[in-house]
Structure formats: structure tokens, C-alpha cells
Amino acid sequence: TFDWGGYDELYDLVISPDGDIYMTGYATIGLYERMMLVKCDSTGEVLFCDTILTGGGGRGYGISLDDSEYVYATGYFSSPDGDHILWMKSTSSLEIVWEDTLFYGTDDCGYGIVGDPYGNVYVAGDGYANTHDALLFKLSLPGGVRCTSYHEKIFLFHKEGEIYTPDGRKIKGEPPPGIYFVKEGKTLRKIMILR
């Protein structure tokens, strides 16, 4: 069992080829829920355990390993304007390589994450921007160093259906893969174009 003195839960686990077990969830420490990462051996003995406090707390919901046994985890963290997606990569000893966040709306969460052999990371979850939307993000990691996060900004649209980049540039012609904003009636909607 894991007891940090408050409410603690584990939500997902993955087993490495050598039998080690990696888990994610949350631990309540003081006033905050913190994303928790745990590594155990095949007998259940805890080898490493760490918590991550970002913003006003958070939880981990999805965890995976790549072929080099790097650990990927996702969930959410709380901020004054709502919950947002948190994702991270760590070594097999749970030392953080990078962590980053995604602001989609006001109630966002990552539930599944996986890295591919080419340095890309895929995150599945949901976000709230007027309604709950299913999200799938492909995050490219230049040089395998860190993710690019997309922060929502508000823009003035002159014509319905025009597509804009997150930094406000209007797209002419067919947009390349990426995250964009489009106006539908009075609603500003974030879209992702995949090819």
C-alpha cells in the first residue's frame, strides 16, 4: 500500500520487459493532490516514488514506456482558470526529463499517452471549450528534448470559417498539420489537422 497521509489513488500501470511495474495516480500531501509516479519490482517492493506539484495540484491518469524504458505520464493540473493537461517524460528511475502543459479550455485532462521510436508523443484526453471535446495530440520533440505546448489566445475573426494559427496568423490555402483556431458562429473552436 501507499499512504502519504491523505487520499491516495493509483489509476494506471505498465510492466517493463524485465518485470518492473510503473504506476501513476495521485497522493494528497498537505492541501494539494500531486501527480504520483511509482516504480516497483515484480514482488511489489517500491524502488522509486515521486510526486509532481504543478499549479494547484493534479493527478496522473495514463502511463506508458518506450523501447528505451523512458516513462511517459499524463493527467491534469489545476490552475486559477481551470484544469489543464499535464504530460511528462522521465527516466526509468523517475528523474524528470521534461514536463509540459496544454491549455485547451477550462476543464482538460490527459488519459492516455505513448511515445513512438521517432521522438513523437501522442496524448489522448478531453478538453472543455463550450462543450467537452475528445482530444488527440501528436507532440513532436525536436531533438528529443522537450514538447511544444499550445496556449489558447483570443482573436478577432472577420469571416466565419477562417483558420488562424495559435499566434494569430491567418492561414491561406490548405493548412499543414497542426493546431488552429476557427470561428463557428459566435464560438471560437480549437481544431487539430492531421495528415
GROMACS .gro file of C-alpha atoms in nm:
model
  195
    1THR     CA    1   0.000   0.000   0.000
    2PHE     CA    2   0.095   0.365  -0.043
    3ASP     CA    3  -0.001   0.608   0.231
    4TRP     CA    4   0.104   0.971   0.209
    5GLY     CA    5  -0.127   1.062   0.496
    6GLY     CA    6  -0.428   1.167   0.288
    7TYR     CA    7  -0.633   1.038  -0.003
    8ASP     CA    8  -0.409   0.848  -0.245
    9GLU     CA    9  -0.510   0.657  -0.559
   10LEU     CA   10  -0.342   0.474  -0.848
   11TYR     CA   11  -0.513   0.477  -1.189
   12ASP     CA   12  -0.284   0.314  -1.446
   13LEU     CA   13   0.015   0.083  -1.468
   14VAL     CA   14   0.254  -0.065  -1.720
   15ILE     CA   15   0.504  -0.351  -1.686
   16SER     CA   16   0.854  -0.337  -1.836
   17PRO     CA   17   1.011  -0.638  -2.017
   18ASP     CA   18   1.220  -0.711  -1.706
   19GLY     CA   19   0.911  -0.719  -1.481
   20ASP     CA   20   0.928  -0.376  -1.316
   21ILE     CA   21   0.590  -0.210  -1.261
   22TYR     CA   22   0.534   0.162  -1.323
   23MET     CA   23   0.218   0.329  -1.191
   24THR     CA   24   0.058   0.673  -1.185
   25GLY     CA   25  -0.218   0.834  -0.983
   26TYR     CA   26  -0.212   1.095  -0.711
   27ALA     CA   27  -0.110   1.146  -0.350
   28THR     CA   28  -0.258   1.406  -0.117
   29ILE     CA   29   0.020   1.592   0.060
   30GLY     CA   30  -0.088   1.880   0.278
   31LEU     CA   31  -0.358   2.074   0.094
   32TYR     CA   32  -0.272   1.951  -0.255
   33GLU     CA   33  -0.323   1.645  -0.469
   34ARG     CA   34   0.002   1.572  -0.654
   35MET     CA   35   0.057   1.355  -0.960
   36MET     CA   36   0.234   1.044  -0.833
   37LEU     CA   37   0.476   0.811  -1.014
   38VAL     CA   38   0.576   0.480  -0.858
   39LYS     CA   39   0.819   0.208  -0.971
   40CYS     CA   40   0.805  -0.136  -0.806
   41ASP     CA   41   0.982  -0.460  -0.873
   42SER     CA   42   0.787  -0.776  -0.959
   43THR     CA   43   0.739  -0.854  -0.587
   44GLY     CA   44   0.574  -0.516  -0.524
   45GLU     CA   45   0.870  -0.363  -0.342
   46VAL     CA   46   0.886   0.010  -0.407
   47LEU     CA   47   1.206   0.106  -0.590
   48PHE     CA   48   1.127   0.471  -0.665
   49CYS     CA   49   0.838   0.702  -0.586
   50ASP     CA   50   0.795   1.068  -0.671
   51THR     CA   51   0.522   1.329  -0.677
   52ILE     CA   52   0.489   1.632  -0.903
   53LEU     CA   53   0.324   1.953  -0.789
   54THR     CA   54   0.232   2.184  -1.076
   55GLY     CA   55  -0.006   2.474  -1.019
   56GLY     CA   56  -0.264   2.391  -0.755
   57GLY     CA   57  -0.215   2.014  -0.768
   58GLY     CA   58  -0.315   1.739  -1.007
   59ARG     CA   59  -0.350   1.371  -1.089
   60GLY     CA   60  -0.189   1.120  -1.324
   61TYR     CA   61  -0.424   0.902  -1.531
   62GLY     CA   62  -0.212   0.740  -1.803
   63ILE     CA   63   0.138   0.592  -1.813
   64SER     CA   64   0.349   0.410  -2.074
   65LEU     CA   65   0.706   0.306  -2.156
   66ASP     CA   66   0.904   0.336  -2.477
   67ASP     CA   67   1.161   0.086  -2.605
   68SER     CA   68   1.439   0.264  -2.413
   69GLU     CA   69   1.232   0.237  -2.092
   70TYR     CA   70   1.160   0.607  -2.068
   71VAL     CA   71   0.837   0.666  -1.878
   72TYR     CA   72   0.557   0.887  -2.016
   73ALA     CA   73   0.270   1.002  -1.795
   74THR     CA   74  -0.028   1.231  -1.843
   75GLY     CA   75  -0.316   1.367  -1.639
   76TYR     CA   76  -0.410   1.717  -1.533
   77PHE     CA   77  -0.305   2.002  -1.309
   78SER     CA   78  -0.521   2.273  -1.153
   79SER     CA   79  -0.476   2.645  -1.208
   80PRO     CA   80  -0.689   2.951  -1.125
   81ASP     CA   81  -0.861   2.928  -1.467
   82GLY     CA   82  -0.938   2.554  -1.453
   83ASP     CA   83  -0.779   2.213  -1.507
   84HIS     CA   84  -0.529   2.164  -1.789
   85ILE     CA   85  -0.342   1.869  -1.941
   86LEU     CA   86  -0.004   1.782  -1.791
   87TRP     CA   87   0.232   1.540  -1.963
   88MET     CA   88   0.585   1.439  -1.879
   89LYS     CA   89   0.875   1.211  -1.960
   90SER     CA   90   1.109   1.059  -1.703
   91THR     CA   91   1.393   0.810  -1.685
   92SER     CA   92   1.339   0.458  -1.552
   93SER     CA   93   1.446   0.589  -1.209
   94LEU     CA   94   1.169   0.854  -1.233
   95GLU     CA   95   1.401   1.151  -1.287
   96ILE     CA   96   1.206   1.403  -1.495
   97VAL     CA   97   1.345   1.466  -1.844
   98TRP     CA   98   1.073   1.721  -1.927
   99GLU     CA   99   0.722   1.814  -1.829
  100ASP     CA  100   0.484   2.043  -2.009
  101THR     CA  101   0.124   2.157  -2.012
  102LEU     CA  102  -0.155   2.210  -2.262
  103PHE     CA  103  -0.426   2.475  -2.224
  104TYR     CA  104  -0.727   2.379  -2.437
  105GLY     CA  105  -1.021   2.511  -2.235
  106THR     CA  106  -1.116   2.519  -1.868
  107ASP     CA  107  -1.160   2.150  -1.784
  108ASP     CA  108  -0.893   1.945  -1.964
  109CYS     CA  109  -0.737   1.609  -1.886
  110GLY     CA  110  -0.499   1.360  -2.047
  111TYR     CA  111  -0.596   0.995  -2.006
  112GLY     CA  112  -0.355   0.808  -2.235
  113ILE     CA  113  -0.001   0.872  -2.356
  114VAL     CA  114   0.252   0.684  -2.569
  115GLY     CA  115   0.588   0.768  -2.728
  116ASP     CA  116   0.697   0.634  -3.066
  117PRO     CA  117   1.052   0.539  -3.179
  118TYR     CA  118   1.083   0.869  -3.372
  119GLY     CA  119   1.061   1.103  -3.074
  120ASN     CA  120   0.691   1.186  -3.103
  121VAL     CA  121   0.445   1.162  -2.817
  122TYR     CA  122   0.070   1.105  -2.856
  123VAL     CA  123  -0.173   1.218  -2.587
  124ALA     CA  124  -0.544   1.131  -2.575
  125GLY     CA  125  -0.790   1.301  -2.344
  126ASP     CA  126  -1.062   1.559  -2.334
  127GLY     CA  127  -1.099   1.933  -2.305
  128TYR     CA  128  -1.378   2.178  -2.240
  129ALA     CA  129  -1.428   2.479  -2.466
  130ASN     CA  130  -1.807   2.542  -2.458
  131THR     CA  131  -1.857   2.161  -2.478
  132HIS     CA  132  -1.640   1.864  -2.392
  133ASP     CA  133  -1.423   1.764  -2.689
  134ALA     CA  134  -1.226   1.444  -2.741
  135LEU     CA  135  -0.860   1.534  -2.795
  136LEU     CA  136  -0.575   1.355  -2.968
  137PHE     CA  137  -0.244   1.540  -2.989
  138LYS     CA  138   0.075   1.443  -3.166
  139LEU     CA  139   0.360   1.626  -2.998
  140SER     CA  140   0.685   1.650  -3.192
  141LEU     CA  141   1.001   1.660  -2.990
  142PRO     CA  142   1.279   1.834  -3.182
  143GLY     CA  143   1.600   1.661  -3.083
  144GLY     CA  144   1.405   1.458  -2.828
  145VAL     CA  145   1.444   1.744  -2.583
  146ARG     CA  146   1.103   1.884  -2.493
  147CYS     CA  147   0.747   1.927  -2.610
  148THR     CA  148   0.586   2.225  -2.772
  149SER     CA  149   0.283   2.347  -2.581
  150TYR     CA  150  -0.007   2.528  -2.742
  151HIS     CA  151  -0.166   2.812  -2.547
  152GLU     CA  152  -0.508   2.936  -2.648
  153LYS     CA  153  -0.538   3.305  -2.738
  154ILE     CA  154  -0.845   3.505  -2.836
  155PHE     CA  155  -0.852   3.658  -3.184
  156LEU     CA  156  -1.092   3.875  -3.381
  157PHE     CA  157  -1.231   3.694  -3.684
  158HIS     CA  158  -1.362   3.883  -3.986
  159LYS     CA  159  -1.520   3.593  -4.173
  160GLU     CA  160  -1.670   3.270  -4.049
  161GLY     CA  161  -1.460   2.964  -4.122
  162GLU     CA  162  -1.126   3.143  -4.144
  163ILE     CA  163  -0.844   2.944  -3.988
  164TYR     CA  164  -0.577   3.102  -3.769
  165THR     CA  165  -0.258   2.976  -3.606
  166PRO     CA  166  -0.218   2.999  -3.225
  167ASP     CA  167  -0.010   3.317  -3.271
  168GLY     CA  168  -0.287   3.488  -3.473
  169ARG     CA  169  -0.169   3.442  -3.834
  170LYS     CA  170  -0.440   3.372  -4.092
  171ILE     CA  171  -0.387   3.055  -4.295
  172LYS     CA  172  -0.418   3.089  -4.671
  173GLY     CA  173  -0.491   2.777  -4.873
  174GLU     CA  174  -0.466   2.425  -4.735
  175PRO     CA  175  -0.322   2.431  -4.380
  176PRO     CA  176  -0.039   2.190  -4.291
  177PRO     CA  177  -0.083   1.954  -3.993
  178GLY     CA  178  -0.107   2.141  -3.666
  179ILE     CA  179  -0.335   2.313  -3.416
  180TYR     CA  180  -0.553   2.601  -3.536
  181PHE     CA  181  -0.849   2.814  -3.440
  182VAL     CA  182  -1.169   2.850  -3.641
  183LYS     CA  183  -1.483   3.059  -3.589
  184GLU     CA  184  -1.819   2.883  -3.597
  185GLY     CA  185  -2.099   3.133  -3.535
  186LYS     CA  186  -2.007   3.310  -3.211
  187THR     CA  187  -1.788   3.023  -3.096
  188LEU     CA  188  -1.411   3.012  -3.117
  189ARG     CA  189  -1.308   2.649  -3.162
  190LYS     CA  190  -0.964   2.494  -3.149
  191ILE     CA  191  -0.904   2.226  -3.412
  192MET     CA  192  -0.620   1.989  -3.491
  193ILE     CA  193  -0.545   1.897  -3.850
  194LEU     CA  194  -0.370   1.564  -3.901
  195ARG     CA  195  -0.240   1.412  -4.224
   0.00000   0.00000   0.00000
